[in-house]
Coordinates of C-alpha atoms in Angstrom, one line a residue:
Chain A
X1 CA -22.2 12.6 -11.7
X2 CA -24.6 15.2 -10.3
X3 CA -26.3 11.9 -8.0
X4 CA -22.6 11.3 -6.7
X5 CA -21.9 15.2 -5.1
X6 CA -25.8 15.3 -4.2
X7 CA -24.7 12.0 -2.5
X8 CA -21.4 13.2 -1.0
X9 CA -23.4 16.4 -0.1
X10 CA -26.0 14.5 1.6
X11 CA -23.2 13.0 4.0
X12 CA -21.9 15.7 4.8
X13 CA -24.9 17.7 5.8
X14 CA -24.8 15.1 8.5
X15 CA -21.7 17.0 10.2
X16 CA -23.4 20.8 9.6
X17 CA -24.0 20.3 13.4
X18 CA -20.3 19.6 14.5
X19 CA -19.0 22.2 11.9
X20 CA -21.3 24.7 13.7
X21 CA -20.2 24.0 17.4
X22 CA -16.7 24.7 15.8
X23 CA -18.0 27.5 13.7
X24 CA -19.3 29.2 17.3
X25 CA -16.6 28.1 19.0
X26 CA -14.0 30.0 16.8
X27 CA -15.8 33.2 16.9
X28 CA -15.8 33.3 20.7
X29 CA -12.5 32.7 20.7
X30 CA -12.1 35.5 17.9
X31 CA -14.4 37.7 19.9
X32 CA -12.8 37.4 23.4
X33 CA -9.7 38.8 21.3
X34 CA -7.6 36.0 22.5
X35 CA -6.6 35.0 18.7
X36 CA -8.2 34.6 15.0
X37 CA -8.1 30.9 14.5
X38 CA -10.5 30.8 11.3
X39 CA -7.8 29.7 9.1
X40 CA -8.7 26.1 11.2
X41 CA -12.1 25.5 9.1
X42 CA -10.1 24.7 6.1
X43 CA -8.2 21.8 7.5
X44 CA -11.8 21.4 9.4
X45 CA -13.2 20.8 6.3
X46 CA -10.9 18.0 5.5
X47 CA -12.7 15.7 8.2
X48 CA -15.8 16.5 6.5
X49 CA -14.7 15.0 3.5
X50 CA -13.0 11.8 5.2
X51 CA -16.3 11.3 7.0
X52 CA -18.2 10.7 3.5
X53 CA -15.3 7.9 3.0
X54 CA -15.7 6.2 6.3
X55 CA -19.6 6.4 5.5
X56 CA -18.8 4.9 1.9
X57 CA -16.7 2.1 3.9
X58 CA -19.2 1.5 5.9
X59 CA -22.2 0.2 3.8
X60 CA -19.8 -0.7 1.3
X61 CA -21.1 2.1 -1.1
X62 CA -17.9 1.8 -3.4
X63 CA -19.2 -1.3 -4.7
X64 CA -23.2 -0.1 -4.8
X65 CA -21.8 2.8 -6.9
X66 CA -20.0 0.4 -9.5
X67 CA -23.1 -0.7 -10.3
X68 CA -24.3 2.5 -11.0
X69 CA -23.9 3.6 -14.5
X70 CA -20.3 4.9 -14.9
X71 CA -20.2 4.9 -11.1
X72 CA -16.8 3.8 -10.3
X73 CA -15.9 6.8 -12.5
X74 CA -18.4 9.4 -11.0
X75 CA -17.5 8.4 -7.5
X76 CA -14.0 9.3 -7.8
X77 CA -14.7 12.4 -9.4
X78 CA -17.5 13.7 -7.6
X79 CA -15.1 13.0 -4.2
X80 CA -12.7 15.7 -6.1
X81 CA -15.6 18.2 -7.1
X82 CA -17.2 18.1 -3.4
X83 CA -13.9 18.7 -2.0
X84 CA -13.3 22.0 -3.5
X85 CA -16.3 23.1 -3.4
X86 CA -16.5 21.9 0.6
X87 CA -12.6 23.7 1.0
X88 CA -13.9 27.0 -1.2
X89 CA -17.1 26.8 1.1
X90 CA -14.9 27.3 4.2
X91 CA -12.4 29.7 2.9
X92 CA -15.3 31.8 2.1
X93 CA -16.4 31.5 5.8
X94 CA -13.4 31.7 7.7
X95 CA -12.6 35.0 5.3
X96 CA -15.9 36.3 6.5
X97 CA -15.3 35.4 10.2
X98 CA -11.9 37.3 9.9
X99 CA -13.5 40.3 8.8
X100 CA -16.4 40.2 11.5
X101 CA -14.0 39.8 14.5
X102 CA -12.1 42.2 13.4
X103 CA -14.7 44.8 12.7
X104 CA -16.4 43.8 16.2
X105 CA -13.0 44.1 18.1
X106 CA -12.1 47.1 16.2
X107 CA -9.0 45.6 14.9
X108 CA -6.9 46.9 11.7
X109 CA -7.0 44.0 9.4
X110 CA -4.9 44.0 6.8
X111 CA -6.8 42.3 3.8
X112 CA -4.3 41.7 1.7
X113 CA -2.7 39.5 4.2
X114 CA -5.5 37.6 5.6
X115 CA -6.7 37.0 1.6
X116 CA -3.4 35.2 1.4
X117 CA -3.0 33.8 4.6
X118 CA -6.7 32.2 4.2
X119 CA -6.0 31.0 0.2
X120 CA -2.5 29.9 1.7
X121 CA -4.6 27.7 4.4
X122 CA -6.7 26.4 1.6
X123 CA -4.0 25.2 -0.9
X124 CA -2.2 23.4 1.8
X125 CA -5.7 21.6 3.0
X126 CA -5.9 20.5 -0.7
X127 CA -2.5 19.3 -1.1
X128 CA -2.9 17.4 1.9
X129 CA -5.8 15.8 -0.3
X130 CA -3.7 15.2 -3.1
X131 CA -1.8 12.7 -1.2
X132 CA -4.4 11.5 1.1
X133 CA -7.3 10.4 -1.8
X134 CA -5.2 8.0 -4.2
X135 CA -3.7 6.0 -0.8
X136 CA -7.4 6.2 0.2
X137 CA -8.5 4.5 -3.0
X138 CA -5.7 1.9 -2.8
X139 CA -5.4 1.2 0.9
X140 CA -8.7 2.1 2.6
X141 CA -9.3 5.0 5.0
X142 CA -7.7 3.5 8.0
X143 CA -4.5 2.3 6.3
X144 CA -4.6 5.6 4.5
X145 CA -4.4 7.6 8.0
X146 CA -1.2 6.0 8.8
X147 CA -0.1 6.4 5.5
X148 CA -0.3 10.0 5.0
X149 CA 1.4 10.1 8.8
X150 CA 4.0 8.4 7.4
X151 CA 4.3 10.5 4.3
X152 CA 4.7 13.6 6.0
X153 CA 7.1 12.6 9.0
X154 CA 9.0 11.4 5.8
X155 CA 8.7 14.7 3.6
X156 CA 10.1 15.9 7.2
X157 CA 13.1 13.6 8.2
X158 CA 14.4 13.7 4.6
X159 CA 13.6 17.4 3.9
X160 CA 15.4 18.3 7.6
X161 CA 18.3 16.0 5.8
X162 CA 18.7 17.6 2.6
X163 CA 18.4 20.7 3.8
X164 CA 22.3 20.6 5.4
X165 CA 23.0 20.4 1.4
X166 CA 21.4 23.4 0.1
X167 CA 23.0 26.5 -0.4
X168 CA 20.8 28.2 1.9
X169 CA 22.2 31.7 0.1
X170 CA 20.8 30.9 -3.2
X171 CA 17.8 29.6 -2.0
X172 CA 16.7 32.8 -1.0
X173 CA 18.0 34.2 -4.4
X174 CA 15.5 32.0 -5.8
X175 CA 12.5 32.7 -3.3
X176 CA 12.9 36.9 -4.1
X177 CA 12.8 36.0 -7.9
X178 CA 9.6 34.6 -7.6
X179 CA 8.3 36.5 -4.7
X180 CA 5.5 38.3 -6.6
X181 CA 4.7 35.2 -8.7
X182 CA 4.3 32.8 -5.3
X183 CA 0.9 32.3 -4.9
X184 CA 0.0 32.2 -8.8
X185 CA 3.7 29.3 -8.7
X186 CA 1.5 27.6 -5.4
X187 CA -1.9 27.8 -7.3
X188 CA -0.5 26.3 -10.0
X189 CA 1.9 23.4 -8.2
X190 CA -1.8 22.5 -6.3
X191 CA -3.9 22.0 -9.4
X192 CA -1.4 19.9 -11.1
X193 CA -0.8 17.7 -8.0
X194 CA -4.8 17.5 -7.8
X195 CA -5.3 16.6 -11.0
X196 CA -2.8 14.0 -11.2
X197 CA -4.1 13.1 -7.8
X198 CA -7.6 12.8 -9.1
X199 CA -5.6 10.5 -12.5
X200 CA -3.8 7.9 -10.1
X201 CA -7.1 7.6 -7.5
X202 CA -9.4 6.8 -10.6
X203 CA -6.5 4.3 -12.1
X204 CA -6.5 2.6 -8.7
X205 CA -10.7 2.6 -8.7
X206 CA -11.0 1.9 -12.0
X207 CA -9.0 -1.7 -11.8
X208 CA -10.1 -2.1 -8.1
X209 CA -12.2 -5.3 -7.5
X210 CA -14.3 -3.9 -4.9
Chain B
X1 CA -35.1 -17.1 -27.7
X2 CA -33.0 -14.4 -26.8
X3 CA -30.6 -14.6 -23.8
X4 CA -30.7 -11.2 -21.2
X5 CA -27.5 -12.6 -19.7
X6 CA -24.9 -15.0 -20.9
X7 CA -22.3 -16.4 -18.9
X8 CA -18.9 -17.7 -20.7
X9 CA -16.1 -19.9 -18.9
X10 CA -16.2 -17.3 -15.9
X11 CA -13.4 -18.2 -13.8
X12 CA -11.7 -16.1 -11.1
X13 CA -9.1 -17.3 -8.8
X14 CA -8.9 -15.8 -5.1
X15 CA -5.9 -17.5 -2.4
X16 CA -8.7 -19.8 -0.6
X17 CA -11.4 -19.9 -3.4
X18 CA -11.4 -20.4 -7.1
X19 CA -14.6 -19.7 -9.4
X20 CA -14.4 -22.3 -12.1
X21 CA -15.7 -22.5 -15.6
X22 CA -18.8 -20.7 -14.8
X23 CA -21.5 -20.9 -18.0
X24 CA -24.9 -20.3 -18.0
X25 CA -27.6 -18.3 -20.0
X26 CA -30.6 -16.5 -18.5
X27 CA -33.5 -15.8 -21.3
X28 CA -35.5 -13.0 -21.4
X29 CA -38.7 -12.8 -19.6
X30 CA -37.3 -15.4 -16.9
X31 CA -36.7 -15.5 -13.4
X32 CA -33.2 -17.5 -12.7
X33 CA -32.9 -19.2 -9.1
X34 CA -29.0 -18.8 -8.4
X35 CA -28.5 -21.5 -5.6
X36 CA -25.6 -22.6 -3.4
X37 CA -24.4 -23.1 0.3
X38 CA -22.7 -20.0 1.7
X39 CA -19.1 -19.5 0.0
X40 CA -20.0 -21.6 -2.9
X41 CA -19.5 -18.6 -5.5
X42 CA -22.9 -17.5 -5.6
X43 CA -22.2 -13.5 -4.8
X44 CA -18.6 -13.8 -6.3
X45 CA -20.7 -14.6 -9.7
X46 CA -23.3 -11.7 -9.3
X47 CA -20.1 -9.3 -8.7
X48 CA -18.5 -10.7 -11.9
X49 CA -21.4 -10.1 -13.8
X50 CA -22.1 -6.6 -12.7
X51 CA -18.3 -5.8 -12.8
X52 CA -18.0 -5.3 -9.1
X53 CA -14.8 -7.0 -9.7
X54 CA -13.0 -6.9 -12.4
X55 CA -10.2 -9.4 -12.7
X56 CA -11.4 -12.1 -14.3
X57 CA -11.2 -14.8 -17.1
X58 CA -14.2 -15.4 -19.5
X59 CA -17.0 -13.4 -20.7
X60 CA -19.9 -12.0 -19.6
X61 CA -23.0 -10.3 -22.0
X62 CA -25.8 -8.6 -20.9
X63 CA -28.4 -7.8 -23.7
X64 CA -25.9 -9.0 -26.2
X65 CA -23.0 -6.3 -24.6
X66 CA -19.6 -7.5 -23.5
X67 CA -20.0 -6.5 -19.6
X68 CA -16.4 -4.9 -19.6
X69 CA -16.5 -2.8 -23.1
X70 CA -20.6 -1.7 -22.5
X71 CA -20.6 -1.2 -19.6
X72 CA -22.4 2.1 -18.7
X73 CA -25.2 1.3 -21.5
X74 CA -25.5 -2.0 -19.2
X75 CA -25.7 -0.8 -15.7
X76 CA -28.6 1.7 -16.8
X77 CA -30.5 -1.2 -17.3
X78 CA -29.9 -3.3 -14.6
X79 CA -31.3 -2.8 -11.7
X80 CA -29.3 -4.7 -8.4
X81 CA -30.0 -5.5 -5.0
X82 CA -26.5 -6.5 -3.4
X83 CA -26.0 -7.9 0.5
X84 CA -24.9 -5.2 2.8
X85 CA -24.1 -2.8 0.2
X86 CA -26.3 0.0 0.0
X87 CA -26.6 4.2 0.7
X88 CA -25.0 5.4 3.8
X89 CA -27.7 4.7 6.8
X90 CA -27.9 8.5 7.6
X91 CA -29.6 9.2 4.4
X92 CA -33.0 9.5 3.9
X93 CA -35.1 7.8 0.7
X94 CA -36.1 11.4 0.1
X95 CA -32.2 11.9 -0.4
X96 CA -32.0 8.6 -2.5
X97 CA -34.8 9.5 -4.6
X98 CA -32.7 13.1 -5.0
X99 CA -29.4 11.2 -5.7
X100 CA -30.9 8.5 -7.9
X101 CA -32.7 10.6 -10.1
X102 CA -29.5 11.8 -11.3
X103 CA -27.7 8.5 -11.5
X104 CA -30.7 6.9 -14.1
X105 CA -31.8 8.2 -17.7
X106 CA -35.4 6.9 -16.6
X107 CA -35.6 7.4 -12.9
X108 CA -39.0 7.6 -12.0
X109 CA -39.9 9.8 -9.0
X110 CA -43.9 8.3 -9.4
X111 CA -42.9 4.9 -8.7
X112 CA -40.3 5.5 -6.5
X113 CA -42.9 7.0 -4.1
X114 CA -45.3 4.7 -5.1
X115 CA -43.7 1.7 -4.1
X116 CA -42.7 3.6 -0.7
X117 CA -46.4 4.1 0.0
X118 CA -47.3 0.3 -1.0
X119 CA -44.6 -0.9 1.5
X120 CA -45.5 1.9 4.1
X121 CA -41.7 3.5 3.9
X122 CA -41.6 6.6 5.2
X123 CA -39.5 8.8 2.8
X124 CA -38.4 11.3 5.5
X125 CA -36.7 8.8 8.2
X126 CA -32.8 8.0 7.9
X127 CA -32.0 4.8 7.0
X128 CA -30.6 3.6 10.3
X129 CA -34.1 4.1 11.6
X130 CA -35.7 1.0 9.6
X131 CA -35.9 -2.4 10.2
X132 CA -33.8 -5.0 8.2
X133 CA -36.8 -6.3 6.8
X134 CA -37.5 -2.4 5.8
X135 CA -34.0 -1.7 4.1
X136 CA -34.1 -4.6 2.2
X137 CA -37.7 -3.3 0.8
X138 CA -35.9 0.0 0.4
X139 CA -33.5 -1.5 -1.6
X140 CA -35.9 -3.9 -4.2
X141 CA -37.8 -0.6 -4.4
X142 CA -34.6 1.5 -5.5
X143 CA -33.8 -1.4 -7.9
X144 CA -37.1 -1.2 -9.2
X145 CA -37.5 2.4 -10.0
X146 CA -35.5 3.1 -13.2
X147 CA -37.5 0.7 -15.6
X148 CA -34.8 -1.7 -15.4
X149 CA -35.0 -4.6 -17.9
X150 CA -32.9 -6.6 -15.9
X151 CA -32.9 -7.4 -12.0
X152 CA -29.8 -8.8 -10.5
X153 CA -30.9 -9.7 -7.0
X154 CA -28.8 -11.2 -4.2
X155 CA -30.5 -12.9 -0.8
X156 CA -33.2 -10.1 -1.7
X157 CA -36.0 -12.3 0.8
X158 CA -33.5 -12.2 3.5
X159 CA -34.9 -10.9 6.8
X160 CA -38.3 -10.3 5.3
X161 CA -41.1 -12.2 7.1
X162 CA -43.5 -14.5 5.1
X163 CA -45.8 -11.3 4.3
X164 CA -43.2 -9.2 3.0
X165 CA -41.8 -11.5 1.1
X166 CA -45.3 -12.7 -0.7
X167 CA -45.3 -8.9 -1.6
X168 CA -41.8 -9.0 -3.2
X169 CA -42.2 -11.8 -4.8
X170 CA -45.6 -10.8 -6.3
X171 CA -43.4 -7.7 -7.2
X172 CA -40.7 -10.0 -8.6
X173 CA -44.0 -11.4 -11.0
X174 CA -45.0 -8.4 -11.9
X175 CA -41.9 -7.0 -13.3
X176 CA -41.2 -9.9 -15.9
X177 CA -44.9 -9.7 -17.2
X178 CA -43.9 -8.4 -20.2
X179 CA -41.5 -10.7 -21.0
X180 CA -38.7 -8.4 -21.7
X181 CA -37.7 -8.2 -18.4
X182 CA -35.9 -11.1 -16.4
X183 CA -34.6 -11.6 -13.4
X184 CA -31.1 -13.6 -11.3
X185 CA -32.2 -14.4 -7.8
X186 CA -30.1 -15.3 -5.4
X187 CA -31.7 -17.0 -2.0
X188 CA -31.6 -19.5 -0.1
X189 CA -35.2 -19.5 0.6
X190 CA -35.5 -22.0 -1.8
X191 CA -39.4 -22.6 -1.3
X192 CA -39.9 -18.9 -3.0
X193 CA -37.5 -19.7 -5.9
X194 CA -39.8 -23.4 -6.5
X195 CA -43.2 -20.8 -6.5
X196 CA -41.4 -18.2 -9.4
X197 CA -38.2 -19.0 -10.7
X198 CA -38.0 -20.7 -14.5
X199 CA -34.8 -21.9 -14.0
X200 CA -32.2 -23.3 -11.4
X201 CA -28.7 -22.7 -11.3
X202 CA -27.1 -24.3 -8.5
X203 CA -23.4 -23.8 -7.6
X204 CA -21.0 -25.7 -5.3
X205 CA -17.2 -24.9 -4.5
X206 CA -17.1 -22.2 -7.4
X207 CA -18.5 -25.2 -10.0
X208 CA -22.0 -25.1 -11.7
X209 CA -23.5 -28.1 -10.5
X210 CA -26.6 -28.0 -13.0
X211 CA -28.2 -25.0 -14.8
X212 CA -31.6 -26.4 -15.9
X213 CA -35.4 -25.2 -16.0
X214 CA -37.3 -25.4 -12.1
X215 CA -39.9 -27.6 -13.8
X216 CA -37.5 -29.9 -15.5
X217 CA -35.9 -29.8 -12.1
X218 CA -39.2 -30.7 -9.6
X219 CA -40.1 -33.3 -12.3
X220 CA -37.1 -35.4 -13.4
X221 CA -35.4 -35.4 -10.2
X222 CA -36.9 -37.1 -7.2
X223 CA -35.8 -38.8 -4.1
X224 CA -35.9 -42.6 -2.5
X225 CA -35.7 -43.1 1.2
X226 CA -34.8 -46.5 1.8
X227 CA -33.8 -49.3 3.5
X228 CA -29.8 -50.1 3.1
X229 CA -30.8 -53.7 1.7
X230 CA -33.3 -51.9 -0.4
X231 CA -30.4 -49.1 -1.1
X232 CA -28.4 -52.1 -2.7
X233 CA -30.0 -53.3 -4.7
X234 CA -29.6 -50.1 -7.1
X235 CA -26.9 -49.8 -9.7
X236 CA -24.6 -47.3 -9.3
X237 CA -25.6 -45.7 -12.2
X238 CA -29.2 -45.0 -11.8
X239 CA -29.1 -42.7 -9.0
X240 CA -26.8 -39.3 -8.5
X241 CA -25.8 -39.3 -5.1
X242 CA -27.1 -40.9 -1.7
X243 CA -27.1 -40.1 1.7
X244 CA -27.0 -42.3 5.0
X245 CA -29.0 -41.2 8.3
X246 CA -29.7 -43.4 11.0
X247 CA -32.7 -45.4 10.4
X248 CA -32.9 -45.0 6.2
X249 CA -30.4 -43.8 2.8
X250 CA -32.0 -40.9 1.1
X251 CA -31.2 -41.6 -2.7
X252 CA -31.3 -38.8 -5.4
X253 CA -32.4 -40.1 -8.7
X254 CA -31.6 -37.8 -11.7
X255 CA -34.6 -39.5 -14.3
X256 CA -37.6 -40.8 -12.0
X257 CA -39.3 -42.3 -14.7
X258 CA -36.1 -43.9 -16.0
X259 CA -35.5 -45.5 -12.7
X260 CA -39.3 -46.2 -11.8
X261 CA -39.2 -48.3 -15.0
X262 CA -36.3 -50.4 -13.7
X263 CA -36.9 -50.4 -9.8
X264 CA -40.8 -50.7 -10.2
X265 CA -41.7 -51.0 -6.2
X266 CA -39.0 -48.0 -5.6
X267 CA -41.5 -45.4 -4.1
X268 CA -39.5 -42.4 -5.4
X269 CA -41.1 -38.6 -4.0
X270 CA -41.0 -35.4 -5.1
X271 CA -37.9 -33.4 -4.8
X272 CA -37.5 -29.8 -2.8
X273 CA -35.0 -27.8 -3.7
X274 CA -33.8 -28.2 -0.4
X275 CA -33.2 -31.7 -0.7
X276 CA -31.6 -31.8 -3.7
X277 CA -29.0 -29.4 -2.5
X278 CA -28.3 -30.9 0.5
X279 CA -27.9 -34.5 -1.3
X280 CA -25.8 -33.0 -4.1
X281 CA -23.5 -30.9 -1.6
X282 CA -23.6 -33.9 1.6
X283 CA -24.0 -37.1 -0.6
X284 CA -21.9 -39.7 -1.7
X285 CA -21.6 -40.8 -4.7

């Protein structure tokens, strides 16, 4: 398991270089005072992690790593491990990059709401995860693009139609219950959808003929 | 003698391509020639065996294990060079010696590097910056550096040149010396498998032609170019298959000594591997 994420790791070191240009680019932009956009290297982080799949696609590594002791296993769960270490990675950095520009251009930053703005950032990049890794291990990266795509213009369409339906009134009773409890409710919602996430990808692996 | 890899009624059924019935045995301490024109079921096989894919009829055992219900005790044993499927080309061995060493109970960083050295692999370029003929040596050596007791190799020789592949196949040697360890070689460099390989397995179509030792093989089989008067005057059950060319019929007997008793003036020659695939895959019958 440990050979996997060194692996994974190993790839992704390959895009330090294109993760600093942005990392650069972002605090100029920050600097200049024009806006903060650090909450990006979250969802910057996510093509970090697709890159080590297009890699694995490449030279066929799925089926080098079944041969591997316990490899089809480790592969799918060191692909969960190095993603939230890659997504904590960043929300530690773009946290820090918040505090810098706004130290340098003498801002008043409110912590509280860049903390939750950042963690906010990071639990939607993993949910995006959630759906995009078991449609990866059943359909392949390319087929996988299109099918998040569709996913989401889906969630979209039908949500924008359902929402004509709700009691928009009560809704809001709801969302002031559990104001204080949102981000523990989110946390929460985000590890369950990862984990069964990370349950359906290694089904679909597990069976796979590769 | 004990069997390092039994193969039981393997069959696997794809829309175009059907593995039938596949049964052989490989010993321990033996290299095993696994022959075949492109397509015939060769790498399907080797994927079957190694669990690569998974849906399929039959049984497999390696070192006495069911393949399906043993299989991470298995795969720490076996050691596998596959075609085109390998580490990402931006790695470096330096980064598959760091991997590996976690993937193996008895990765050994000594021999890892060792071999590198022997085969002048430098451990700090990427991947992409080798030759073929270098990957694939990157590849035998990563097979080779967990003490596996099995080696499940397919087209390993391909794109070395004749030095090269002296050296692996010296390495190939080397490795079953103690007669625990054995070997399934796919190639279709059939003149290495006739210098090391113990037995022939030859596949056509997804069928096992013939399984049988390389000596029993380059002995009993032999060929008869002829004339088609000559061709004739041989009953159709003394020889396996023929095949017509312009000026003569090439005629593959299955017991030379069998037949030389009968057809006394037939001047019957040795048999290549080569030639005995092409008459059993071209020929007539």
């Amino acid at each position: 398991m440990k050979g996997f994420i060194k692996k994974d790791l190993a790839i992704a070191r390959s895009n330090i270089k294109m993760l600093a240009v942005l990392f650069v680019l972002y605090t100029i932009i920050g600097l200049l005072g024009s806006m903060d956009i650090s909450f990006m290297l979250p969802f910057i982080s996510v093509m970090v992690i697709i890159s080590t799949f297009n890699c694995d696609a490449l030279n066929n590594w799925e089926a080098y790593a079944a041969t591997l002791p316990d490899g089809r296993r480790n592969s799918v769960k060191s692909k969960y491990l190095v993603t939230l270490l890659i997504v904590f990675a960043s929300t530690i950095l773009s946290i820090i990059l918040s505090f810098v520009i706004a130290y340098v251009n003498s801002q008043d930053l409110n912590i509280g709401t860049t903390l939750l703005s950042m963690i906010i950032t990071s639990l939607c990049t993993l949910l995006f995860e959630c759906f995009m890794f078991p449609l990866i291990y059943k359909y392949g990266v390319e087929k996988a693009r299109i099918g998040i795509f569709i996913i989401i213009f889906g969630i979209i369409v039908i949500g924008g139609f359902l929402i004509q339906f709700i009691n928009l009134s009560s809704l809001d009773r709801i969302l002031l219950a559990i104001k204080d409890y949102g981000l523990i409710i989110f946390i929460t919602i985000v590890g369950i959808l990862l984990y069964l996430s990370y349950r359906i990808s290694l089904k679909f692996q597990m069976k796979k003929d590769l | 003698m004990t069997n390092c890899l039994e193969v039981r009624n393997l069959h696997k059924k794809y829309n175009d391509f059907e593995l039938k019935n596949i049964n052989f045995d490989l010993p321990k301490g033996a290299i095993m020639g696994f022959i075949g024109e492109n397509g015939s079921g060769k790498t399907t096989t080797i994927k079957a065996i190694l669990n690569i894919i998974k849906q399929y009829d039959g049984e497999i055992r390696l070192f006495g294990l069911n393949s399906r219900d043993h299989d991470k005790e298995i795969k720490d044993k076996v050691g596998v060079v596959l075609d085109d499927m390998f580490f990402s080309e931006i790695l470096t061995p330096n980064d598959i010696n760091n991997v590996m060493k976690d993937m193996y109970q008895k990765w050994d960083n000594k021999m890892f590097y060792n071999y590198l050295n022997e085969f002048s692999l430098n451990a700090k370029r990427p991947i992409k910056t080798f030759s073929k003929g270098m990957r694939k040596k990157l590849e035998i050596v990563t097979a080779l550096s967990h003490h596996p007791q099995l080696l499940i190799l397919d087209e390993p020789t391909a794109g070395l040149d004749p030095v090269a592949r002296a050296e692996v196949i010296e390495l190939f040697q080397n490795f079953i010396q103690n007669e625990e360890c054995s070997i399934l070689l796919s190639s279709h460099i059939t003149t290495d498998l006739e210098h090391i390989a113990d037995y022939i397995t030859f596949i056509n179509n997804g069928e096992i032609m013939l399984s049988k030792t390389c000596n029993e093989l380059l002995e009993n089989y032999g060929i008869v170019k002829c004339s088609k008067q000559d061709f004739e005057k041989f009953d159709k059950g003394d020889y396996v298959k023929f095949r017509k060319s312009k000026y003569q019929y090439e005629v593959l007997i299955e017991d030379v000594k069998k037949f030389k008793r009968k057809y006394n003036t037939a001047v019957i020659d040795k048999i290549t591997l080569d030639d005995l695939m092409l008459l059993m895959i071209k020929g007539e019958e």
